Amino acid sequence: MTGPGYDDTLDLREVGAALRRGWWWLLLGLALGITGALMADHFLPEEYEAVGTVVLRDRNESSGSPLGGGLGSGLAQAFSLPGSMGPSVDTEMEILESRQLAGQVVDALGLQLRVRAPGGVAPDSLFTDFVLDPGLEGARYRFRARTDGYEVQGLGAPQRVQAGESFPIPGGSLTLRSSGLPRDFTVDILDRQDAVGVFLRDLEVDRPGGDLGEITFRGPDPHTAAAGVNTLIDLYLTDRKGRTASLQAERLALLEGVADSVQMELERATGDFREYLEAQGTFDPERLEDVERAVLLRSEVDELAVEGRALDRILRRVEGDTLPVTDLMAFPPFIRTPAINDLLDRVLTFHTERLELLQRRTERDPEVMAMTESIQYLQGELVALAISYREGLLEQLEQLGAELDRYRESLARRPAEEERTFILEQEFERLTAAYLGIQAQVVQTRLSSIGDGADLRQIDAAEPPKEPAFPIPLLNWAVGILGGLLLGGVGAVSHSSLSDRIRDPRQIAAETGLPALAYRPGHPILLEGTEAPTTLLLLPVGLSDAQLECSRVAREVAGTETLRGARVIVLDLTGPEAIKGVVFDADSLVSEDGPGGGRYRVYPGRGSDVRPGGVRAREVARELEDRTDLVVTALPSFHDPAAVALLKAGRPAVLLVRAGRTGMGELREAYQSLQRLGVKVAGVVLLPRGSRARVRG
């Protein structure tokens, strides 16, 4: 039997056939998908999504070393000070998602109350007040409107409650609103731990960029969604500013500790210098005067240099708009000058009033904008005064530096003992400069603490959403239909793969490796291995009603072989009549027409029944083999005595199975039995499901 080759892979044609056979699976999956979409639309609770934005890091915390640049950087390296005093943005995001902060939001908003029905209703629209203990156990309360109030069903609740009345529940109390209540509603009360878990599940904290944090919260109603975001930000900012103040206090304590250490080193250097001078015994008045004058000049130069560098750094930061102009207050001479001090006081007052206004208004408010313009004008005046003062400092520093250089040249020409004096003097000067720098940083830290935390504020407040974020009807229907079809397709393919019944020739080829074809009346059936005179056996497998089909297939095979030039006799042993006579009688042969006009002869068998022993069938088959090229033998069943007698090596067999009734296990068992007998299986013919074809003629 010839036909296309098949492998053990599942191609698209097999999938298509499985879907056609399992069409009812597709309908079932589609029905389930539509049912799921309807249930999602009607029974899933609605969720509303609100979004807010907050600044997570202050500008002072992002400025790097707590000691600034220049001398401060050197001191930071010398004393192993940290490079940044503020927390990271990632840390602040973890704090926003902490259970402690979530618990505060739950307590502030009463999120232990959840309105189950009707959807989209906030708890405070039903209750004016509610008191819930932290250890409260979860419960559900149903309110049904009656003529005399509301009937309440739930754990420990009274039977009747009037609108506006407060009533106790186990672990707390609830107070109904006096008006605006729905007719029926259901409220769930969660214990605090579950409420915190639900809040964190619906909370998402993201970082859109820079030092900003984006908080997204999904709530059961629009009001709760927006309030959850805004309350979380308010509580976070309160805690954050408290931590910022504590951090500034620790920063100041650190700088003061460093200043104390430098002061102790300075006192030690001063003592060493004094002891060395006393050890000289006598003093040259001229030399002593030079040394004292040099020390005084050096101190004045250092003070002016420190003031100049501090003023330069402040001016650069004002020009780059990296620090507020109020940092000019860190410059002591400005504080001592009445006119400048008055300007600084006015700038600080305007800054304070502006920060208070920003707590209630936006930056575009006319009053805020007017105050901002005033601050900018005063800042310009301060900058101009600072520039003039810096020019005077530079001129004075240049004069003192030239005089100090003359004294240094004089001291450098002193004898060897002066070298020791010079070294001690340099140590004294270095520590003096360090001490002055640290003191300047202490002043700057104290002034910076005035405006610390000003950048920590909410940028975008969350607004109650107008539409729910979940469920989305169109999305539910699309997912339900596609998911149902996919589920039905998987069920159809799986059912086809797991079923043992034979339904398709490809299934036979994939399982057994045998060539197989579907039987269609009137179509030729091509065979293999029939070149030499032989007997071809047609054996039904697992069929009790295939005699007619077997006889018909035998005639189709015979007609096909006659077209190929072979002489063919059909030995039909499927009928009720048996074979009689030992001597072959040519008159017993009946000629019939095959497909395409080919003629073959049929020996149907007549007389007494000899099939119980099968001896006569074997003799007739041998006689027919001697007189023709091919004997096509139609047998009633696989276990018929005649079939047992005719089975032997060299006689090929064709197996007949019925679609939808014969199991693959039966076919495999028959195939293995023939292999043990040495009988070659030429192929398998798949009979139509429920066929009742009649034998022609």
XYZ file of C-alpha atoms in Angstrom:
697
model
C 0.000 0.000 0.000
C 1.505 3.353 -0.978
C 0.772 6.807 0.287
C 2.499 9.837 1.758
C 5.001 9.261 4.533
C 4.207 10.421 8.016
C 6.315 11.145 11.068
C 5.527 11.424 14.741
C 5.132 15.216 14.762
C 1.808 17.050 15.057
C 1.378 19.305 12.017
C -1.258 21.930 11.292
C -3.447 19.497 9.398
C -3.622 17.220 12.435
C -4.454 20.180 14.645
C -7.166 21.273 12.211
C -8.623 17.770 12.127
C -8.570 17.610 15.931
C -10.377 20.971 16.119
C -13.021 19.815 13.629
C -13.628 16.630 15.548
C -13.689 18.495 18.875
C -15.845 21.440 17.777
C -17.932 21.028 20.865
C -14.809 21.708 22.947
C -14.482 25.083 21.206
C -18.128 25.899 21.949
C -17.665 24.866 25.565
C -14.507 26.986 25.914
C -16.203 29.981 24.292
C -19.178 29.613 26.651
C -16.835 29.440 29.632
C -14.909 32.509 28.433
C -18.084 34.555 27.962
C -19.341 33.405 31.351
C -16.044 34.432 32.933
C -16.202 37.874 31.293
C -19.767 38.388 32.543
C -18.807 37.299 36.049
C -15.770 39.607 36.001
C -17.923 42.585 34.984
C -20.590 41.936 37.608
C -18.786 40.352 40.551
C -15.175 41.603 40.574
C -14.793 44.628 42.879
C -13.972 47.917 41.179
C -10.556 49.491 41.770
C -9.716 53.179 41.294
C -6.146 54.355 40.743
C -4.669 57.679 41.957
C -1.132 59.035 41.441
C 0.926 61.628 43.353
C 4.531 62.919 43.173
C 6.854 63.923 46.025
C 10.464 65.142 46.369
C 12.491 62.471 48.208
C 15.811 64.281 48.705
C 16.679 67.807 49.827
C 19.103 69.926 47.820
C 21.484 70.283 50.790
C 21.619 66.503 51.115
C 22.678 66.167 47.473
C 25.555 68.650 47.712
C 28.233 66.094 48.491
C 30.660 66.454 51.404
C 29.283 68.055 54.580
C 32.368 70.273 54.663
C 32.020 71.598 51.108
C 34.970 72.046 48.748
C 38.459 73.493 49.168
C 39.611 73.353 52.753
C 36.539 71.354 53.745
C 37.432 68.526 51.342
C 40.909 68.324 52.774
C 39.529 68.148 56.299
C 37.034 65.480 55.254
C 39.889 63.311 53.987
C 42.093 64.071 56.981
C 39.435 63.160 59.548
C 37.662 60.387 57.491
C 34.346 62.240 57.321
C 31.554 60.785 55.150
C 31.084 62.173 51.637
C 27.327 62.676 51.975
C 25.186 63.218 55.054
C 21.741 62.508 53.568
C 19.943 59.200 52.895
C 19.664 57.777 49.370
C 16.529 57.944 47.232
C 16.285 54.133 47.217
C 16.190 54.181 51.020
C 13.373 56.730 50.999
C 11.386 54.571 48.562
C 11.753 51.610 50.921
C 10.492 53.789 53.778
C 7.436 54.771 51.715
C 6.631 51.055 51.285
C 7.281 50.150 54.941
C 4.612 48.491 57.063
C 5.008 51.130 59.781
C 4.081 54.010 57.476
C 1.317 51.894 55.874
C -0.118 51.211 59.325
C -0.272 54.940 60.050
C -2.205 55.510 56.820
C -4.613 52.670 57.676
C -5.260 54.186 61.108
C -5.640 57.723 59.739
C -8.129 56.789 56.989
C -9.863 53.884 58.706
C -8.963 51.495 55.915
C -9.970 48.593 58.113
C -13.462 49.413 56.815
C -14.155 48.302 53.236
C -17.553 48.800 51.607
C -18.332 45.558 49.787
C -21.623 46.674 48.228
C -22.529 48.930 46.574
C -19.219 49.426 44.789
C -17.330 52.700 44.555
C -18.585 54.025 47.925
C -16.148 55.372 50.529
C -16.569 54.339 54.195
C -16.832 57.971 55.378
C -19.900 58.441 53.149
C -21.678 55.817 55.278
C -20.205 56.482 58.730
C -19.434 59.776 60.415
C -17.174 58.150 62.991
C -15.656 54.756 63.615
C -13.433 53.505 66.424
C -11.560 50.280 65.735
C -9.107 48.575 68.076
C -5.813 47.279 66.593
C -6.674 43.748 67.710
C -10.110 43.770 66.115
C -11.031 40.524 64.358
C -12.405 40.596 60.817
C -16.181 40.473 60.321
C -18.877 41.353 57.773
C -21.953 43.457 58.482
C -25.035 43.699 56.257
C -27.401 46.658 56.562
C -30.995 46.338 55.282
C -33.334 49.316 55.260
C -36.535 48.904 57.274
C -39.311 51.274 58.282
C -37.840 51.714 61.771
C -34.172 52.027 60.701
C -31.645 49.513 59.482
C -31.548 45.813 60.224
C -27.931 44.846 60.915
C -26.625 41.333 60.489
C -23.137 40.599 61.752
C -20.998 39.568 64.727
C -22.200 41.247 67.911
C -24.257 43.905 66.096
C -27.687 45.068 67.364
C -30.773 44.046 65.446
C -31.981 47.601 64.702
C -29.971 50.815 64.184
C -31.316 54.272 63.385
C -29.627 56.634 60.915
C -27.202 58.904 62.766
C -26.976 56.463 65.681
C -23.751 55.018 67.074
C -23.698 51.324 67.918
C -21.014 49.062 69.391
C -19.360 46.115 67.692
C -16.797 43.705 69.156
C -13.577 45.740 69.357
C -14.962 49.144 68.387
C -17.987 51.204 67.448
C -19.609 52.649 64.309
C -21.748 55.757 63.803
C -24.109 55.890 60.820
C -24.674 59.081 58.878
C -28.026 60.727 59.400
C -28.786 61.056 55.659
C -27.588 60.040 52.210
C -27.374 56.346 53.050
C -28.149 53.698 50.395
C -31.042 51.347 51.015
C -28.866 48.249 51.459
C -25.110 48.045 51.896
C -22.489 45.587 53.118
C -19.304 46.500 55.018
C -16.263 44.307 55.725
C -14.101 45.064 58.772
C -10.535 43.758 58.483
C -8.096 43.270 61.297
C -5.252 45.767 61.224
C -2.618 43.350 59.951
C -4.774 42.311 56.987
C -5.651 45.943 56.237
C -1.948 46.878 56.158
C -1.237 43.945 53.845
C -4.047 44.972 51.483
C -2.778 48.571 51.444
C 0.781 47.495 50.589
C -0.558 45.151 47.898
C -2.363 48.043 46.203
C 0.549 50.497 46.666
C 3.305 51.066 44.114
C 6.279 53.421 44.563
C 8.348 54.273 41.503
C 11.162 56.675 40.637
C 10.388 58.598 37.428
C 13.758 60.385 37.571
C 16.067 62.495 39.725
C 15.049 62.876 43.356
C 11.309 62.462 42.668
C 9.107 59.613 43.790
C 5.798 58.614 42.169
C 3.216 56.976 44.434
C 0.346 54.996 42.888
C -2.468 53.525 44.973
C -5.533 51.513 43.996
C -8.537 51.857 46.244
C -12.096 50.512 46.256
C -13.493 54.016 45.617
C -12.169 57.288 44.116
C -12.028 59.144 47.437
C -10.048 56.405 49.201
C -7.617 56.084 46.270
C -6.736 59.795 46.319
C -6.742 60.053 50.127
C -4.427 57.045 50.381
C -1.772 58.740 48.242
C -2.052 62.195 49.836
C -2.126 60.891 53.409
C 0.884 58.666 52.784
C 2.849 61.647 51.408
C 1.812 63.909 54.306
C 2.881 61.353 56.911
C 6.114 60.689 55.056
C 7.020 64.393 54.812
C 6.358 64.893 58.526
C 8.619 61.985 59.406
C 11.178 62.988 56.781
C 11.551 66.552 58.044
C 11.943 65.262 61.589
C 14.709 62.943 60.447
C 16.318 65.826 58.522
C 16.403 67.982 61.648
C 17.928 65.113 63.606
C 20.497 64.593 60.871
C 21.484 68.277 60.948
C 21.910 68.060 64.714
C 24.190 65.059 64.324
C 26.080 66.857 61.565
C 26.621 69.869 63.799
C 27.766 67.639 66.653
C 30.244 65.966 64.311
C 31.703 69.300 63.190
C 31.933 70.559 66.754
C 33.751 67.376 67.703
C 36.219 67.912 64.880
C 36.643 71.542 65.966
C 37.418 70.420 69.518
C 40.056 68.003 68.227
C 41.700 70.699 66.095
C 41.604 73.123 69.018
C 43.432 70.604 71.225
C 46.080 70.151 68.529
C 46.405 73.931 68.243
C 46.896 74.316 71.981
C 49.577 71.626 71.902
C 51.383 73.343 69.019
C 51.197 76.701 70.826
C 52.713 75.159 73.962
C 55.523 73.518 72.004
C 56.311 76.820 70.291
C 56.362 78.703 73.580
C 58.587 76.097 75.280
C 61.058 76.261 72.417
C 61.338 80.047 72.666
C 61.787 79.867 76.430
C 64.574 77.331 75.967
C 66.638 79.903 74.024
C 67.574 81.640 77.265
C 67.943 85.184 75.922
C 65.950 87.035 73.393
C 66.992 89.505 70.753
C 64.477 92.325 71.005
C 64.696 92.950 67.309
C 64.198 89.277 66.520
C 61.334 88.962 68.989
C 59.653 91.967 67.432
C 60.038 90.433 63.957
C 58.599 87.106 65.066
C 55.653 88.693 66.829
C 54.960 90.936 63.894
C 55.170 87.975 61.482
C 52.812 85.920 63.622
C 50.334 88.768 63.805
C 50.563 89.352 60.074
C 50.140 85.627 59.413
C 47.059 85.505 61.603
C 45.573 88.525 59.845
C 46.385 87.049 56.418
C 44.828 83.710 57.375
C 41.692 85.362 58.684
C 41.382 87.505 55.569
C 42.075 84.444 53.337
C 39.454 82.391 55.124
C 36.954 85.245 54.824
C 37.841 85.727 51.140
C 37.498 82.045 50.288
C 34.231 81.778 52.190
C 32.894 84.879 50.447
C 34.060 83.605 47.016
C 32.400 80.258 47.576
C 29.156 81.922 48.648
C 29.185 84.262 45.653
C 29.846 81.403 43.246
C 26.990 79.400 44.682
C 24.685 82.432 44.480
C 25.646 83.037 40.841
C 25.130 79.345 39.977
C 21.824 79.358 41.914
C 22.917 76.276 43.797
C 22.337 77.708 47.327
C 20.012 80.413 48.702
C 21.491 83.862 49.325
C 20.701 83.421 53.009
C 24.006 81.526 53.159
C 25.649 85.013 53.234
C 24.675 84.965 56.891
C 27.467 82.455 57.385
C 29.887 85.356 56.742
C 30.539 86.945 60.202
C 31.532 90.469 58.957
C 28.123 90.757 57.262
C 26.436 90.032 60.554
C 28.490 92.704 62.316
C 27.593 95.362 59.696
C 24.219 96.956 60.662
C 23.124 97.824 57.096
C 23.949 94.410 55.666
C 22.580 92.682 58.751
C 19.294 94.522 58.242
C 19.126 93.331 54.618
C 19.841 89.769 55.726
C 17.099 89.948 58.334
C 14.618 91.165 55.727
C 15.626 88.390 53.271
C 15.283 85.756 55.989
C 11.879 87.152 57.001
C 10.650 87.077 53.394
C 11.973 83.515 52.973
C 10.146 82.362 56.084
C 6.867 84.004 55.040
C 7.192 82.580 51.525
C 7.699 79.039 52.851
C 4.606 79.439 55.042
C 2.573 80.633 52.043
C 3.749 77.712 49.917
C 2.214 75.335 52.440
C -1.206 76.743 51.466
C -0.701 78.204 47.984
C 1.153 77.493 44.779
C 4.227 79.240 43.405
C 2.043 81.109 40.861
C 0.031 82.864 43.532
C 0.301 86.688 43.126
C 1.320 87.211 46.725
C 3.968 84.501 46.516
C 5.282 85.937 43.243
C 5.479 89.444 44.732
C 7.369 88.142 47.734
C 9.711 86.236 45.416
C 10.475 89.434 43.472
C 11.239 91.263 46.722
C 13.608 88.508 47.774
C 15.344 88.641 44.424
C 15.787 92.435 44.665
C 17.266 92.190 48.174
C 19.455 89.332 47.035
C 20.815 91.523 44.242
C 21.660 94.242 46.782
C 23.403 91.706 49.013
C 25.394 90.330 46.098
C 26.536 93.840 45.133
C 27.651 94.567 48.722
C 29.408 91.194 48.906
C 31.318 91.905 45.673
C 32.452 95.303 46.964
C 33.522 93.782 50.253
C 35.437 91.033 48.414
C 37.387 93.625 46.410
C 38.396 95.405 49.609
C 39.458 92.088 51.155
C 41.613 91.256 48.153
C 43.371 94.634 48.270
C 44.017 94.355 52.016
C 45.163 90.736 51.651
C 47.620 91.743 48.929
C 49.159 94.449 51.153
C 49.455 92.177 54.180
C 50.832 89.337 52.027
C 53.627 91.569 50.691
C 54.586 92.659 54.218
C 54.448 89.047 55.442
C 56.755 87.982 52.633
C 59.350 90.537 53.773
C 59.274 89.174 57.309
C 59.549 85.599 56.044
C 62.605 86.506 54.004
C 64.154 88.034 57.110
C 63.407 84.992 59.239
C 64.685 82.629 56.569
C 68.110 84.259 56.846
C 68.312 83.542 60.593
C 70.802 80.929 61.894
C 69.925 77.268 62.324
C 67.941 77.745 65.524
C 65.547 79.904 63.574
C 64.703 76.919 61.368
C 63.135 75.165 64.320
C 61.168 78.297 65.107
C 59.957 78.451 61.542
C 58.777 74.817 61.602
C 56.876 75.302 64.817
C 55.398 78.488 63.445
C 54.188 76.705 60.304
C 52.557 73.977 62.389
C 50.891 76.640 64.473
C 49.676 78.437 61.361
C 48.359 75.231 59.748
C 46.349 74.286 62.805
C 45.099 77.859 63.174
C 43.845 77.824 59.582
C 42.205 74.422 60.122
C 40.520 75.606 63.281
C 39.198 78.717 61.581
C 37.898 76.627 58.646
C 36.096 74.240 60.962
C 34.531 77.132 62.885
C 33.329 78.617 59.595
C 31.734 75.288 58.666
C 30.035 75.111 62.076
C 28.490 78.517 61.431
C 27.461 77.496 57.927
C 25.819 74.285 59.217
C 23.854 76.250 61.811
C 22.649 78.679 59.163
C 21.846 75.877 56.677
C 19.611 74.174 59.204
C 17.256 77.149 58.953
C 16.167 76.224 55.413
C 16.730 72.453 55.553
C 13.778 70.417 54.320
C 12.343 73.246 52.220
C 12.669 71.126 49.061
C 10.845 68.175 50.618
C 7.290 68.752 49.433
C 4.520 67.191 47.408
C 4.701 68.165 43.736
C 1.449 66.689 42.400
C -1.492 65.969 44.663
C -3.590 62.898 43.863
C -7.068 63.620 42.484
C -10.049 61.235 42.801
C -10.235 59.302 39.501
C -13.424 59.459 37.458
C -13.295 55.948 35.971
C -12.252 52.642 37.568
C -8.903 51.205 36.552
C -10.229 47.651 36.973
C -12.215 45.821 35.685
C -12.276 47.082 32.080
C -15.317 45.571 30.253
C -13.791 45.525 26.761
C -10.597 43.943 28.057
C -12.562 41.363 30.051
C -14.597 40.367 26.996
C -11.511 40.146 24.777
C -9.612 38.077 27.334
C -12.662 35.889 28.006
C -13.336 35.131 24.330
C -9.700 34.545 23.397
C -9.039 32.561 26.560
C -12.157 30.462 26.040
C -11.229 29.657 22.437
C -7.699 28.811 23.501
C -8.973 26.604 26.319
C -11.411 24.861 23.954
C -8.675 24.353 21.347
C -6.342 22.861 23.945
C -9.149 20.604 25.151
C -9.975 19.452 21.602
C -6.342 18.718 20.734
C -5.697 17.044 24.095
C -8.830 14.910 23.817
C -7.825 13.863 20.314
C -4.278 13.051 21.462
C -5.327 11.142 24.578
C -8.152 9.172 22.976
C -7.254 5.600 21.996
C -9.799 5.463 19.154
C -8.473 5.666 15.618
C -9.881 8.619 13.685
C -7.336 9.518 10.998
C -4.795 7.700 8.778
C -2.101 10.042 10.055
C -2.732 8.756 13.559
C -2.051 5.187 12.371
C 1.124 6.206 10.551
C 2.370 8.167 13.576
C 1.718 5.344 16.068
C 2.740 2.242 14.070
C 4.797 3.499 11.126
C 2.541 1.569 8.713
C 1.193 3.137 5.512
C -2.482 3.861 5.921
C -5.299 5.343 3.889
C -8.975 6.076 4.299
C -11.301 3.820 2.335
C -13.456 5.565 -0.268
C -15.723 3.379 -2.473
C -14.763 3.472 -6.126
C -11.215 4.704 -5.493
C -8.235 2.469 -6.373
C -6.211 0.853 -3.583
C -2.532 0.419 -4.445
C -0.575 -2.451 -2.859
C 3.083 -3.235 -2.323
C 4.830 -6.602 -2.531
C 2.408 -8.330 -4.959
C 4.786 -8.812 -7.907
C 5.067 -12.604 -7.380
C 1.986 -14.939 -7.298
C 0.784 -14.866 -3.751
C -2.218 -14.574 -1.507
C -3.157 -11.197 -0.008
C -5.139 -11.469 3.225
C -7.653 -8.803 4.266
C -8.179 -9.034 8.040
C -10.674 -6.906 10.007
C -9.289 -5.881 13.437
C -11.634 -5.654 16.391
C -14.719 -5.516 14.163
C -17.832 -7.657 14.354
C -19.734 -5.965 11.522
C -17.033 -5.478 8.861
C -17.773 -8.505 6.613
C -19.432 -6.375 3.920
C -16.656 -3.775 4.026
C -13.987 -6.500 3.864
C -15.629 -8.068 0.807
C -15.965 -4.675 -0.845
C -12.328 -3.745 -0.119
C -11.214 -7.099 -1.584
C -13.027 -6.324 -4.821
C -11.556 -2.789 -4.913
C -8.057 -4.264 -4.496
C -8.723 -6.836 -7.193
C -10.027 -4.227 -9.621
C -6.977 -2.023 -8.997
C -4.529 -4.903 -9.583
C -6.226 -5.902 -12.839
C -5.566 -2.387 -14.107
C -1.884 -3.003 -13.403
C -1.969 -6.146 -15.655
C -2.286 -8.818 -12.994
C -4.604 -11.831 -13.035
C -6.619 -11.675 -9.869
C -9.069 -14.028 -8.129
C -11.047 -12.914 -5.094
C -11.505 -15.621 -2.450
C -14.431 -14.322 -0.425
C -14.783 -16.160 2.904
C -16.945 -13.545 4.602
C -20.360 -14.886 3.467
C -22.494 -17.549 5.125
C -21.689 -20.156 2.462
C -18.593 -22.344 2.800
C -16.124 -24.031 0.461
C -16.863 -27.490 -0.911
C -14.990 -29.966 -3.085
C -11.364 -30.906 -3.261
C -10.917 -30.519 -6.982
C -10.932 -26.938 -8.160
C -13.830 -26.251 -10.508
C -13.272 -23.440 -12.967
C -17.004 -23.040 -13.450
C -17.281 -21.864 -9.874
C -15.470 -18.618 -10.755
C -17.663 -15.579 -11.413
C -16.343 -12.613 -13.368
C -16.977 -9.092 -12.061
C -16.053 -5.585 -13.178
C -13.606 -3.587 -11.122
C -12.903 0.164 -11.049
C -11.727 1.541 -14.387
C -13.138 -1.415 -16.396
C -10.782 -4.115 -15.037
C -12.277 -7.644 -14.712
C -11.434 -10.153 -12.015
C -12.920 -13.494 -10.938
C -14.518 -14.385 -7.646
C -14.627 -17.716 -5.858
C -17.336 -17.212 -3.214
C -17.373 -20.803 -1.893
C -20.342 -23.176 -1.697
C -21.314 -26.402 0.055
C -20.658 -27.700 3.546
C -18.758 -25.666 6.142
C -15.086 -26.569 6.321
C -13.903 -23.371 8.148
C -13.754 -24.855 11.641
C -10.575 -26.640 10.697
C -9.515 -24.271 7.955
C -8.015 -27.196 5.970
C -10.207 -26.757 2.938
C -9.598 -22.991 2.842
C -5.845 -23.542 2.791
C -6.177 -26.110 -0.055
C -8.442 -23.845 -2.139
C -6.039 -20.903 -1.645
C -3.118 -23.077 -2.814
C -5.066 -24.233 -5.893
C -6.032 -20.647 -6.738
C -2.433 -19.456 -6.334
C -1.351 -21.990 -8.979
C -3.853 -20.600 -11.504
C -3.413 -16.825 -11.080
C -1.050 -14.029 -10.124
C -2.802 -12.783 -7.011
C -5.464 -14.210 -4.705
C -7.191 -11.542 -2.663
C -8.725 -13.281 0.339
C -11.450 -11.554 2.333
C -11.670 -12.993 5.861
C -14.496 -12.417 8.343
C -12.309 -11.737 11.390
C -8.762 -11.859 12.658
C -9.381 -15.012 14.743
C -11.433 -16.952 12.183
C -10.161 -20.588 11.666
C -9.721 -19.925 7.958
C -7.623 -16.853 8.744
C -5.465 -18.841 11.159
C -4.953 -21.534 8.510
C -3.964 -19.052 5.780
C -1.539 -16.981 7.875
C 2.035 -17.859 7.064
C 5.281 -16.162 6.112
C 5.321 -14.762 2.595
C 1.620 -13.941 2.500
C 1.144 -10.183 3.061
C -1.853 -8.934 4.989
C -3.890 -5.752 4.955
C -5.610 -4.764 8.225
C -9.043 -3.160 8.250
C -10.055 -0.837 11.115
C -13.142 1.318 11.596
C -12.792 5.031 12.390
C -14.010 5.953 15.851
C -14.507 2.335 17.005
C -11.249 0.426 16.686
C -8.712 1.252 19.356
C -5.052 1.881 18.679
C -4.186 -0.816 21.217
C -6.142 -3.421 19.226
C -4.359 -2.450 16.019
C -0.967 -2.530 17.694
C -1.675 -5.966 19.202
C -2.749 -7.410 15.827
C 0.317 -5.936 14.125
C 2.661 -7.431 16.722
C 0.954 -10.853 16.427
C 1.487 -10.870 12.640
C 5.106 -9.861 13.118
C 5.692 -12.840 15.415
C 4.231 -15.135 12.698
C 6.503 -13.578 10.072
C 3.538 -12.131 8.143
C 4.252 -8.828 6.437
C 1.637 -6.110 6.966
C 1.260 -4.252 3.675
C -0.829 -1.442 5.212
C -3.967 -0.429 7.015
C -7.316 0.595 5.518
C -9.418 2.932 7.650
C -13.124 2.228 7.136
C -15.585 5.109 7.510
C -17.343 5.619 10.819
C -20.603 3.579 10.879
C -20.287 2.432 7.239
C -22.691 -0.221 5.968
C -21.539 -0.680 2.377
C -23.058 -3.519 0.417
C -21.156 -6.026 -1.684
C -21.555 -5.215 -5.315
C -23.225 -7.966 -7.448
